[in-house]
């Protein structure tokens, strides 16, 4: 993602958004492309805020892989390790229990809690 953004001349490692008033549209399928999905969404979110300050915009559309994840269909995923480390353990700590995982029947609970309708990403 970073290489694409650099080639597009809207991002660099030091400043972040350098696209000025450019409108960048990310056409979905951020998910299921490797083990840094949350990092990619975080970068796109940061760039969205920076772009607005410069008169630009970052628009992130959801593709079929985001829809599959929201439906709990994880057969294309690269696993749950990133979500366990960044989401699952935080939920365990904040709720002071891991019983929230039961509702997901062992089907990548941290990933599902992130993308399910009304889940952690619902208002981001």
GROMACS .gro file of N, CA, C and O in nm:
model
  496
    1UNK      N    1   0.084  -0.119   0.000
    1UNK     CA    2   0.000   0.000   0.000
    1UNK      C    3   0.088   0.125   0.000
    1UNK      O    4   0.064   0.217  -0.077
    2UNK      N    5   0.189   0.126   0.086
    2UNK     CA    6   0.275   0.245   0.093
    2UNK      C    7   0.345   0.272  -0.039
    2UNK      O    8   0.355   0.387  -0.081
    3UNK      N    9   0.391   0.165  -0.105
    3UNK     CA   10   0.458   0.184  -0.234
    3UNK      C   11   0.363   0.242  -0.338
    3UNK      O   12   0.400   0.332  -0.414
    4UNK      N   13   0.241   0.192  -0.341
    4UNK     CA   14   0.141   0.246  -0.433
    4UNK      C   15   0.115   0.394  -0.406
    4UNK      O   16   0.109   0.475  -0.498
    5UNK      N   17   0.102   0.430  -0.279
    5UNK     CA   18   0.076   0.569  -0.242
    5UNK      C   19   0.194   0.660  -0.277
    5UNK      O   20   0.175   0.774  -0.319
    6UNK      N   21   0.314   0.607  -0.262
    6UNK     CA   22   0.434   0.685  -0.299
    6UNK      C   23   0.440   0.705  -0.450
    6UNK      O   24   0.467   0.816  -0.497
    7UNK      N   25   0.415   0.598  -0.526
    7UNK     CA   26   0.416   0.608  -0.672
    7UNK      C   27   0.309   0.708  -0.719
    7UNK      O   28   0.330   0.783  -0.814
    8UNK      N   29   0.198   0.711  -0.648
    8UNK     CA   30   0.089   0.805  -0.681
    8UNK      C   31   0.119   0.947  -0.637
    8UNK      O   32   0.040   1.038  -0.663
    9UNK      N   33   0.230   0.966  -0.568
    9UNK     CA   34   0.276   1.097  -0.520
    9UNK      C   35   0.177   1.165  -0.426
    9UNK      O   36   0.158   1.286  -0.429
   10UNK      N   37   0.114   1.084  -0.340
   10UNK     CA   38   0.024   1.139  -0.239
   10UNK      C   39   0.074   1.111  -0.097
   10UNK      O   40   0.014   1.157   0.000
   11UNK      N   41   0.185   1.037  -0.085
   11UNK     CA   42   0.234   0.994   0.047
   11UNK      C   43   0.385   0.983   0.047
   11UNK      O   44   0.445   0.941  -0.052
   12UNK      N   45   0.446   1.025   0.160
   12UNK     CA   46   0.584   0.988   0.186
   12UNK      C   47   0.599   0.954   0.333
   12UNK      O   48   0.514   0.988   0.415
   13UNK      N   49   0.707   0.884   0.366
   13UNK     CA   50   0.726   0.833   0.503
   13UNK      C   51   0.743   0.944   0.606
   13UNK      O   52   0.707   0.926   0.722
   14UNK      N   53   0.796   1.058   0.568
   14UNK     CA   54   0.824   1.165   0.664
   14UNK      C   55   0.701   1.251   0.694
   14UNK      O   56   0.676   1.286   0.807
   15UNK      N   57   0.628   1.287   0.590
   15UNK     CA   58   0.519   1.383   0.607
   15UNK      C   59   0.380   1.320   0.607
   15UNK      O   60   0.284   1.383   0.647
   16UNK      N   61   0.369   1.200   0.558
   16UNK     CA   62   0.237   1.141   0.543
   16UNK      C   63   0.175   1.189   0.412
   16UNK      O   64   0.234   1.174   0.306
   17UNK      N   65   0.060   1.254   0.421
   17UNK     CA   66  -0.011   1.301   0.302
   17UNK      C   67   0.064   1.416   0.238
   17UNK      O   68   0.089   1.518   0.302
   18UNK      N   69   0.098   1.402   0.111
   18UNK     CA   70   0.161   1.510   0.035
   18UNK      C   71   0.083   1.539  -0.092
   18UNK      O   72   0.133   1.605  -0.183
   19UNK      N   73  -0.040   1.490  -0.098
   19UNK     CA   74  -0.120   1.500  -0.219
   19UNK      C   75  -0.196   1.630  -0.236
   19UNK      O   76  -0.269   1.644  -0.334
   20UNK      N   77  -0.182   1.723  -0.139
   20UNK     CA   78  -0.255   1.849  -0.152
   20UNK      C   79  -0.404   1.824  -0.165
   20UNK      O   80  -0.464   1.755  -0.084
   21UNK      N   81  -0.464   1.879  -0.273
   21UNK     CA   82  -0.609   1.866  -0.290
   21UNK      C   83  -0.651   1.744  -0.374
   21UNK      O   84  -0.763   1.736  -0.423
   22UNK      N   85  -0.562   1.648  -0.385
   22UNK     CA   86  -0.592   1.525  -0.459
   22UNK      C   87  -0.704   1.446  -0.391
   22UNK      O   88  -0.712   1.443  -0.268
   23UNK      N   89  -0.788   1.384  -0.470
   23UNK     CA   90  -0.889   1.291  -0.418
   23UNK      C   91  -0.840   1.150  -0.449
   23UNK      O   92  -0.824   1.113  -0.566
   24UNK      N   93  -0.815   1.073  -0.345
   24UNK     CA   94  -0.768   0.935  -0.358
   24UNK      C   95  -0.884   0.842  -0.327
   24UNK      O   96  -0.947   0.855  -0.222
   25UNK      N   97  -0.913   0.749  -0.417
   25UNK     CA   98  -1.018   0.651  -0.394
   25UNK      C   99  -0.953   0.514  -0.386
   25UNK      O  100  -0.891   0.469  -0.483
   26UNK      N  101  -0.966   0.450  -0.272
   26UNK     CA  102  -0.916   0.314  -0.253
   26UNK      C  103  -1.035   0.223  -0.277
   26UNK      O  104  -1.134   0.229  -0.206
   27UNK      N  105  -1.028   0.138  -0.378
   27UNK     CA  106  -1.144   0.064  -0.427
   27UNK      C  107  -1.167  -0.071  -0.359
   27UNK      O  108  -1.206  -0.168  -0.424
   28UNK      N  109  -1.146  -0.078  -0.232
   28UNK     CA  110  -1.178  -0.200  -0.157
   28UNK      C  111  -1.070  -0.305  -0.164
   28UNK      O  112  -0.964  -0.286  -0.221
   29UNK      N  113  -1.101  -0.417  -0.100
   29UNK     CA  114  -1.010  -0.531  -0.091
   29UNK      C  115  -0.877  -0.498  -0.023
   29UNK      O  116  -0.772  -0.545  -0.065
   30UNK      N  117  -0.884  -0.419   0.082
   30UNK     CA  118  -0.768  -0.402   0.170
   30UNK      C  119  -0.748  -0.532   0.247
   30UNK      O  120  -0.636  -0.574   0.275
   31UNK      N  121  -0.859  -0.597   0.278
   31UNK     CA  122  -0.854  -0.721   0.355
   31UNK      C  123  -0.810  -0.839   0.268
   31UNK      O  124  -0.827  -0.838   0.147
   32UNK      N  125  -0.753  -0.937   0.336
   32UNK     CA  126  -0.713  -1.064   0.275
   32UNK      C  127  -0.599  -1.046   0.174
   32UNK      O  128  -0.589  -1.119   0.077
   33UNK      N  129  -0.514  -0.949   0.201
   33UNK     CA  130  -0.399  -0.922   0.115
   33UNK      C  131  -0.267  -0.933   0.191
   33UNK      O  132  -0.166  -0.885   0.147
   34UNK      N  133  -0.270  -0.993   0.308
   34UNK     CA  134  -0.147  -1.007   0.386
   34UNK      C  135  -0.174  -0.991   0.534
   34UNK      O  136  -0.289  -0.983   0.577
   35UNK      N  137  -0.069  -0.982   0.610
   35UNK     CA  138  -0.082  -0.982   0.757
   35UNK      C  139  -0.076  -0.844   0.818
   35UNK      O  140  -0.058  -0.830   0.939
   36UNK      N  141  -0.094  -0.738   0.739
   36UNK     CA  142  -0.090  -0.602   0.793
   36UNK      C  143  -0.217  -0.524   0.758
   36UNK      O  144  -0.212  -0.405   0.730
   37UNK      N  145  -0.329  -0.590   0.763
   37UNK     CA  146  -0.455  -0.527   0.726
   37UNK      C  147  -0.490  -0.409   0.818
   37UNK      O  148  -0.528  -0.302   0.770
   38UNK      N  149  -0.477  -0.427   0.947
   38UNK     CA  150  -0.509  -0.319   1.041
   38UNK      C  151  -0.413  -0.201   1.022
   38UNK      O  152  -0.454  -0.085   1.032
   39UNK      N  153  -0.289  -0.230   0.995
   39UNK     CA  154  -0.191  -0.124   0.968
   39UNK      C  155  -0.231  -0.045   0.843
   39UNK      O  156  -0.222   0.078   0.840
   40UNK      N  157  -0.279  -0.115   0.741
   40UNK     CA  158  -0.324  -0.048   0.618
   40UNK      C  159  -0.444   0.042   0.646
   40UNK      O  160  -0.447   0.157   0.602
   41UNK      N  161  -0.543  -0.010   0.718
   41UNK     CA  162  -0.660   0.073   0.752
   41UNK      C  163  -0.619   0.192   0.838
   41UNK      O  164  -0.671   0.303   0.822
   42UNK      N  165  -0.526   0.172   0.929
   42UNK     CA  166  -0.479   0.282   1.014
   42UNK      C  167  -0.412   0.391   0.929
   42UNK      O  168  -0.438   0.510   0.947
   43UNK      N  169  -0.328   0.349   0.836
   43UNK     CA  170  -0.263   0.446   0.748
   43UNK      C  171  -0.366   0.522   0.664
   43UNK      O  172  -0.359   0.645   0.653
   44UNK      N  173  -0.461   0.452   0.606
   44UNK     CA  174  -0.564   0.519   0.526
   44UNK      C  175  -0.645   0.617   0.610
   44UNK      O  176  -0.681   0.726   0.564
   45UNK      N  177  -0.672   0.582   0.735
   45UNK     CA  178  -0.745   0.671   0.824
   45UNK      C  179  -0.663   0.797   0.855
   45UNK      O  180  -0.716   0.909   0.848
   46UNK      N  181  -0.536   0.779   0.886
   46UNK     CA  182  -0.449   0.894   0.913
   46UNK      C  183  -0.440   0.985   0.791
   46UNK      O  184  -0.449   1.108   0.802
   47UNK      N  185  -0.421   0.924   0.674
   47UNK     CA  186  -0.410   1.003   0.552
   47UNK      C  187  -0.540   1.076   0.521
   47UNK      O  188  -0.538   1.187   0.470
   48UNK      N  189  -0.653   1.016   0.554
   48UNK     CA  190  -0.782   1.081   0.532
   48UNK      C  191  -0.790   1.212   0.611
   48UNK      O  192  -0.833   1.315   0.557
   49UNK      N  193  -0.748   1.208   0.736
   49UNK     CA  194  -0.750   1.330   0.819
   49UNK      C  195  -0.650   1.433   0.766
   49UNK      O  196  -0.683   1.552   0.757
   50UNK      N  197  -0.531   1.389   0.729
   50UNK     CA  198  -0.431   1.481   0.677
   50UNK      C  199  -0.474   1.541   0.544
   50UNK      O  200  -0.453   1.660   0.519
   51UNK      N  201  -0.535   1.461   0.458
   51UNK     CA  202  -0.580   1.509   0.327
   51UNK      C  203  -0.685   1.619   0.343
   51UNK      O  204  -0.680   1.720   0.273
   52UNK      N  205  -0.778   1.600   0.435
   52UNK     CA  206  -0.882   1.701   0.457
   52UNK      C  207  -0.821   1.834   0.498
   52UNK      O  208  -0.870   1.939   0.457
   53UNK      N  209  -0.715   1.830   0.577
   53UNK     CA  210  -0.649   1.955   0.620
   53UNK      C  211  -0.587   2.028   0.502
   53UNK      O  212  -0.568   2.149   0.508
   54UNK      N  213  -0.556   1.956   0.394
   54UNK     CA  214  -0.493   2.017   0.276
   54UNK      C  215  -0.591   2.036   0.161
   54UNK      O  216  -0.552   2.070   0.050
   55UNK      N  217  -0.719   2.008   0.186
   55UNK     CA  218  -0.819   2.023   0.081
   55UNK      C  219  -0.836   1.900  -0.007
   55UNK      O  220  -0.907   1.905  -0.107
   56UNK      N  221  -0.774   1.791   0.030
   56UNK     CA  222  -0.788   1.666  -0.044
   56UNK      C  223  -0.884   1.572   0.026
   56UNK      O  224  -0.950   1.609   0.124
   57UNK      N  225  -0.890   1.451  -0.024
   57UNK     CA  226  -0.980   1.352   0.035
   57UNK      C  227  -0.928   1.212   0.010
   57UNK      O  228  -0.870   1.185  -0.094
   58UNK      N  229  -0.950   1.125   0.107
   58UNK     CA  230  -0.926   0.982   0.090
   58UNK      C  231  -1.060   0.913   0.110
   58UNK      O  232  -1.122   0.926   0.214
   59UNK      N  233  -1.102   0.842   0.008
   59UNK     CA  234  -1.229   0.769   0.011
   59UNK      C  235  -1.196   0.621   0.008
   59UNK      O  236  -1.128   0.574  -0.084
   60UNK      N  237  -1.241   0.548   0.109
   60UNK     CA  238  -1.215   0.404   0.116
   60UNK      C  239  -1.346   0.330   0.094
   60UNK      O  240  -1.438   0.340   0.174
   61UNK      N  241  -1.353   0.260  -0.017
   61UNK     CA  242  -1.471   0.179  -0.049
   61UNK      C  243  -1.450   0.038   0.004
   61UNK      O  244  -1.338  -0.010   0.013
   62UNK      N  245  -1.558  -0.030   0.035
   62UNK     CA  246  -1.551  -0.168   0.078
   62UNK      C  247  -1.572  -0.257  -0.044
   62UNK      O  248  -1.668  -0.240  -0.118
   63UNK      N  249  -1.482  -0.351  -0.060
   63UNK     CA  250  -1.494  -0.448  -0.169
   63UNK      C  251  -1.555  -0.578  -0.121
   63UNK      O  252  -1.604  -0.588  -0.008
   64UNK      N  253  -1.550  -0.678  -0.207
   64UNK     CA  254  -1.611  -0.805  -0.172
   64UNK      C  255  -1.542  -0.872  -0.052
   64UNK      O  256  -1.607  -0.940   0.026
   65UNK      N  257  -1.413  -0.852  -0.034
   65UNK     CA  258  -1.345  -0.914   0.081
   65UNK      C  259  -1.387  -0.849   0.212
   65UNK      O  260  -1.400  -0.918   0.314
   66UNK      N  261  -1.412  -0.720   0.212
   66UNK     CA  262  -1.464  -0.655   0.333
   66UNK      C  263  -1.605  -0.706   0.362
   66UNK      O  264  -1.641  -0.732   0.478
   67UNK      N  265  -1.685  -0.723   0.257
   67UNK     CA  266  -1.821  -0.777   0.276
   67UNK      C  267  -1.817  -0.920   0.329
   67UNK      O  268  -1.894  -0.956   0.419
   68UNK      N  269  -1.727  -1.002   0.277
   68UNK     CA  270  -1.713  -1.139   0.326
   68UNK      C  271  -1.676  -1.140   0.474
   68UNK      O  272  -1.731  -1.219   0.552
   69UNK      N  273  -1.583  -1.053   0.514
   69UNK     CA  274  -1.542  -1.047   0.654
   69UNK      C  275  -1.658  -1.000   0.742
   69UNK      O  276  -1.677  -1.052   0.852
   70UNK      N  277  -1.736  -0.904   0.695
   70UNK     CA  278  -1.850  -0.856   0.774
   70UNK      C  279  -1.954  -0.966   0.793
   70UNK      O  280  -2.024  -0.969   0.894
   71UNK      N  281  -1.960  -1.059   0.698
   71UNK     CA  282  -2.056  -1.170   0.707
   71UNK      C  283  -1.999  -1.289   0.784
   71UNK      O  284  -2.066  -1.389   0.801
   72UNK      N  285  -1.874  -1.277   0.829
   72UNK     CA  286  -1.813  -1.386   0.904
   72UNK      C  287  -1.762  -1.499   0.817
   72UNK      O  288  -1.739  -1.609   0.865
   73UNK      N  289  -1.741  -1.470   0.690
   73UNK     CA  290  -1.689  -1.569   0.596
   73UNK      C  291  -1.539  -1.546   0.578
   73UNK      O  292  -1.498  -1.456   0.504
   74UNK      N  293  -1.459  -1.626   0.646
   74UNK     CA  294  -1.316  -1.599   0.656
   74UNK      C  295  -1.230  -1.696   0.576
   74UNK      O  296  -1.112  -1.710   0.601
   75UNK      N  297  -1.286  -1.763   0.477
   75UNK     CA  298  -1.210  -1.863   0.404
   75UNK      C  299  -1.100  -1.802   0.317
   75UNK      O  300  -1.010  -1.872   0.275
   76UNK      N  301  -1.102  -1.672   0.291
   76UNK     CA  302  -0.996  -1.607   0.215
   76UNK      C  303  -0.894  -1.535   0.304
   76UNK      O  304  -0.800  -1.478   0.255
   77UNK      N  305  -0.915  -1.536   0.433
   77UNK     CA  306  -0.830  -1.458   0.522
   77UNK      C  307  -0.692  -1.518   0.537
   77UNK      O  308  -0.669  -1.635   0.509
   78UNK      N  309  -0.602  -1.433   0.583
   78UNK     CA  310  -0.464  -1.476   0.607
   78UNK      C  311  -0.444  -1.516   0.752
   78UNK      O  312  -0.331  -1.529   0.796
   79UNK      N  313  -0.550  -1.534   0.825
   79UNK     CA  314  -0.540  -1.574   0.965
   79UNK      C  315  -0.587  -1.466   1.059
   79UNK      O  316  -0.630  -1.359   1.018
   80UNK      N  317  -0.574  -1.495   1.186
   80UNK     CA  318  -0.629  -1.408   1.290
   80UNK      C  319  -0.523  -1.348   1.381
   80UNK      O  320  -0.553  -1.276   1.474
   81UNK      N  321  -0.395  -1.376   1.356
   81UNK     CA  322  -0.288  -1.335   1.449
   81UNK      C  323  -0.284  -1.184   1.471
   81UNK      O  324  -0.273  -1.137   1.584
   82UNK      N  325  -0.293  -1.106   1.364
   82UNK     CA  326  -0.290  -0.959   1.376
   82UNK      C  327  -0.406  -0.910   1.460
   82UNK      O  328  -0.391  -0.819   1.542
   83UNK      N  329  -0.523  -0.970   1.444
   83UNK     CA  330  -0.642  -0.928   1.517
   83UNK      C  331  -0.636  -0.972   1.663
   83UNK      O  332  -0.679  -0.899   1.751
   84UNK      N  333  -0.583  -1.090   1.688
   84UNK     CA  334  -0.566  -1.135   1.826
   84UNK      C  335  -0.472  -1.042   1.901
   84UNK      O  336  -0.499  -1.003   2.014
   85UNK      N  337  -0.361  -1.005   1.838
   85UNK     CA  338  -0.261  -0.919   1.903
   85UNK      C  339  -0.313  -0.777   1.925
   85UNK      O  340  -0.284  -0.715   2.028
   86UNK      N  341  -0.389  -0.724   1.830
   86UNK     CA  342  -0.429  -0.583   1.836
   86UNK      C  343  -0.571  -0.559   1.883
   86UNK      O  344  -0.604  -0.449   1.925
   87UNK      N  345  -0.656  -0.660   1.874
   87UNK     CA  346  -0.797  -0.644   1.911
   87UNK      C  347  -0.837  -0.739   2.022
   87UNK      O  348  -0.887  -0.698   2.126
   88UNK      N  349  -0.815  -0.867   2.000
   88UNK     CA  350  -0.861  -0.969   2.094
   88UNK      C  351  -0.810  -0.951   2.235
   88UNK      O  352  -0.888  -0.951   2.331
   89UNK      N  353  -0.681  -0.932   2.249
   89UNK     CA  354  -0.624  -0.918   2.383
   89UNK      C  355  -0.670  -0.788   2.450
   89UNK      O  356  -0.692  -0.785   2.570
   90UNK      N  357  -0.688  -0.682   2.370
   90UNK     CA  358  -0.739  -0.556   2.426
   90UNK      C  359  -0.882  -0.572   2.476
   90UNK      O  360  -0.918  -0.519   2.581
   91UNK      N  361  -0.965  -0.645   2.399
   91UNK     CA  362  -1.103  -0.670   2.444
   91UNK      C  363  -1.104  -0.755   2.570
   91UNK      O  364  -1.182  -0.728   2.662
   92UNK      N  365  -1.019  -0.857   2.574
   92UNK     CA  366  -1.009  -0.939   2.695
   92UNK      C  367  -0.979  -0.852   2.817
   92UNK      O  368  -1.043  -0.865   2.922
   93UNK      N  369  -0.882  -0.762   2.801
   93UNK     CA  370  -0.843  -0.674   2.912
   93UNK      C  371  -0.952  -0.575   2.949
   93UNK      O  372  -0.985  -0.557   3.067
   94UNK      N  373  -1.011  -0.509   2.848
   94UNK     CA  374  -1.110  -0.406   2.880
   94UNK      C  375  -1.239  -0.466   2.937
   94UNK      O  376  -1.303  -0.404   3.022
   95UNK      N  377  -1.275  -0.585   2.892
   95UNK     CA  378  -1.396  -0.650   2.944
   95UNK      C  379  -1.368  -0.736   3.067
   95UNK      O  380  -1.461  -0.784   3.132
   96UNK      N  381  -1.241  -0.756   3.096
   96UNK     CA  382  -1.195  -0.838   3.208
   96UNK      C  383  -1.248  -0.981   3.199
   96UNK      O  384  -1.274  -1.046   3.301
   97UNK      N  385  -1.264  -1.028   3.077
   97UNK     CA  386  -1.307  -1.166   3.051
   97UNK      C  387  -1.281  -1.197   2.903
   97UNK      O  388  -1.270  -1.105   2.822
   98UNK      N  389  -1.274  -1.323   2.873
   98UNK     CA  390  -1.265  -1.361   2.732
   98UNK      C  391  -1.395  -1.429   2.685
   98UNK      O  392  -1.400  -1.485   2.576
   99UNK      N  393  -1.498  -1.419   2.766
   99UNK     CA  394  -1.625  -1.486   2.733
   99UNK      C  395  -1.696  -1.425   2.613
   99UNK      O  396  -1.782  -1.488   2.552
  100UNK      N  397  -1.660  -1.302   2.574
  100UNK     CA  398  -1.717  -1.241   2.455
  100UNK      C  399  -1.689  -1.327   2.332
  100UNK      O  400  -1.764  -1.323   2.235
  101UNK      N  401  -1.585  -1.407   2.336
  101UNK     CA  402  -1.545  -1.490   2.224
  101UNK      C  403  -1.643  -1.603   2.195
  101UNK      O  404  -1.650  -1.653   2.083
  102UNK      N  405  -1.721  -1.644   2.295
  102UNK     CA  406  -1.812  -1.757   2.280
  102UNK      C  407  -1.913  -1.738   2.167
  102UNK      O  408  -1.947  -1.833   2.097
  103UNK      N  409  -1.960  -1.616   2.149
  103UNK     CA  410  -2.062  -1.590   2.046
  103UNK      C  411  -2.011  -1.616   1.905
  103UNK      O  412  -2.091  -1.632   1.812
  104UNK      N  413  -1.879  -1.622   1.888
  104UNK     CA  414  -1.822  -1.642   1.755
  104UNK      C  415  -1.781  -1.787   1.730
  104UNK      O  416  -1.724  -1.818   1.625
  105UNK      N  417  -1.807  -1.874   1.823
  105UNK     CA  418  -1.788  -2.019   1.809
  105UNK      C  419  -1.651  -2.058   1.754
  105UNK      O  420  -1.639  -2.146   1.671
  106UNK      N  421  -1.548  -1.989   1.800
  106UNK     CA  422  -1.413  -2.022   1.758
  106UNK      C  423  -1.378  -1.982   1.616
  106UNK      O  424  -1.273  -2.017   1.564
  107UNK      N  425  -1.463  -1.905   1.550
  107UNK     CA  426  -1.443  -1.863   1.411
  107UNK      C  427  -1.377  -1.726   1.405
  107UNK      O  428  -1.440  -1.626   1.374
  108UNK      N  429  -1.247  -1.720   1.438
  108UNK     CA  430  -1.169  -1.597   1.436
  108UNK      C  431  -1.242  -1.482   1.507
  108UNK      O  432  -1.278  -1.382   1.447
  109UNK      N  433  -1.262  -1.496   1.637
  109UNK     CA  434  -1.346  -1.399   1.710
  109UNK      C  435  -1.296  -1.255   1.705
  109UNK      O  436  -1.377  -1.163   1.693
  110UNK      N  437  -1.167  -1.233   1.712
  110UNK     CA  438  -1.117  -1.094   1.711
  110UNK      C  439  -1.142  -1.029   1.575
  110UNK      O  440  -1.179  -0.912   1.566
  111UNK      N  441  -1.122  -1.105   1.468
  111UNK     CA  442  -1.149  -1.052   1.333
  111UNK      C  443  -1.298  -1.024   1.318
  111UNK      O  444  -1.339  -0.918   1.270
  112UNK      N  445  -1.382  -1.117   1.361
  112UNK     CA  446  -1.526  -1.101   1.347
  112UNK      C  447  -1.576  -0.982   1.428
  112UNK      O  448  -1.659  -0.903   1.382
  113UNK      N  449  -1.526  -0.965   1.550
  113UNK     CA  450  -1.568  -0.852   1.633
  113UNK      C  451  -1.530  -0.719   1.569
  113UNK      O  452  -1.596  -0.617   1.591
  114UNK      N  453  -1.428  -0.720   1.488
  114UNK     CA  454  -1.384  -0.598   1.420
  114UNK      C  455  -1.477  -0.561   1.306
  114UNK      O  456  -1.515  -0.445   1.291
  115UNK      N  457  -1.516  -0.658   1.225
  115UNK     CA  458  -1.587  -0.627   1.100
  115UNK      C  459  -1.735  -0.657   1.098
  115UNK      O  460  -1.803  -0.619   1.002
  116UNK      N  461  -1.788  -0.722   1.200
  116UNK     CA  462  -1.931  -0.754   1.198
  116UNK      C  463  -2.013  -0.624   1.197
  116UNK      O  464  -1.967  -0.520   1.242
  117UNK      N  465  -2.136  -0.629   1.142
  117UNK     CA  466  -2.221  -0.511   1.145
  117UNK      C  467  -2.237  -0.459   1.289
  117UNK      O  468  -2.268  -0.536   1.380
  118UNK      N  469  -2.210  -0.332   1.309
  118UNK     CA  470  -2.213  -0.273   1.443
  118UNK      C  471  -2.087  -0.301   1.523
  118UNK      O  472  -2.077  -0.260   1.639
  119UNK      N  473  -1.987  -0.365   1.463
  119UNK     CA  474  -1.863  -0.401   1.530
  119UNK      C  475  -1.769  -0.283   1.547
  119UNK      O  476  -1.806  -0.166   1.528
  120UNK      N  477  -1.647  -0.315   1.579
  120UNK     CA  478  -1.548  -0.213   1.614
  120UNK      C  479  -1.519  -0.115   1.502
  120UNK      O  480  -1.487   0.001   1.527
  121UNK      N  481  -1.528  -0.157   1.376
  121UNK     CA  482  -1.501  -0.067   1.263
  121UNK      C  483  -1.626   0.003   1.212
  121UNK      O  484  -1.619   0.078   1.116
  122UNK      N  485  -1.739  -0.020   1.274
  122UNK     CA  486  -1.865   0.033   1.222
  122UNK      C  487  -1.867   0.185   1.214
  122UNK      O  488  -1.929   0.242   1.124
  123UNK      N  489  -1.800   0.252   1.304
  123UNK     CA  490  -1.806   0.399   1.306
  123UNK      C  491  -1.673   0.464   1.272
  123UNK      O  492  -1.652   0.580   1.306
  124UNK      N  493  -1.587   0.390   1.205
  124UNK     CA  494  -1.458   0.450   1.168
  124UNK      C  495  -1.455   0.487   1.023
  124UNK      O  496  -1.536   0.451   0.946
   0.00000   0.00000   0.00000
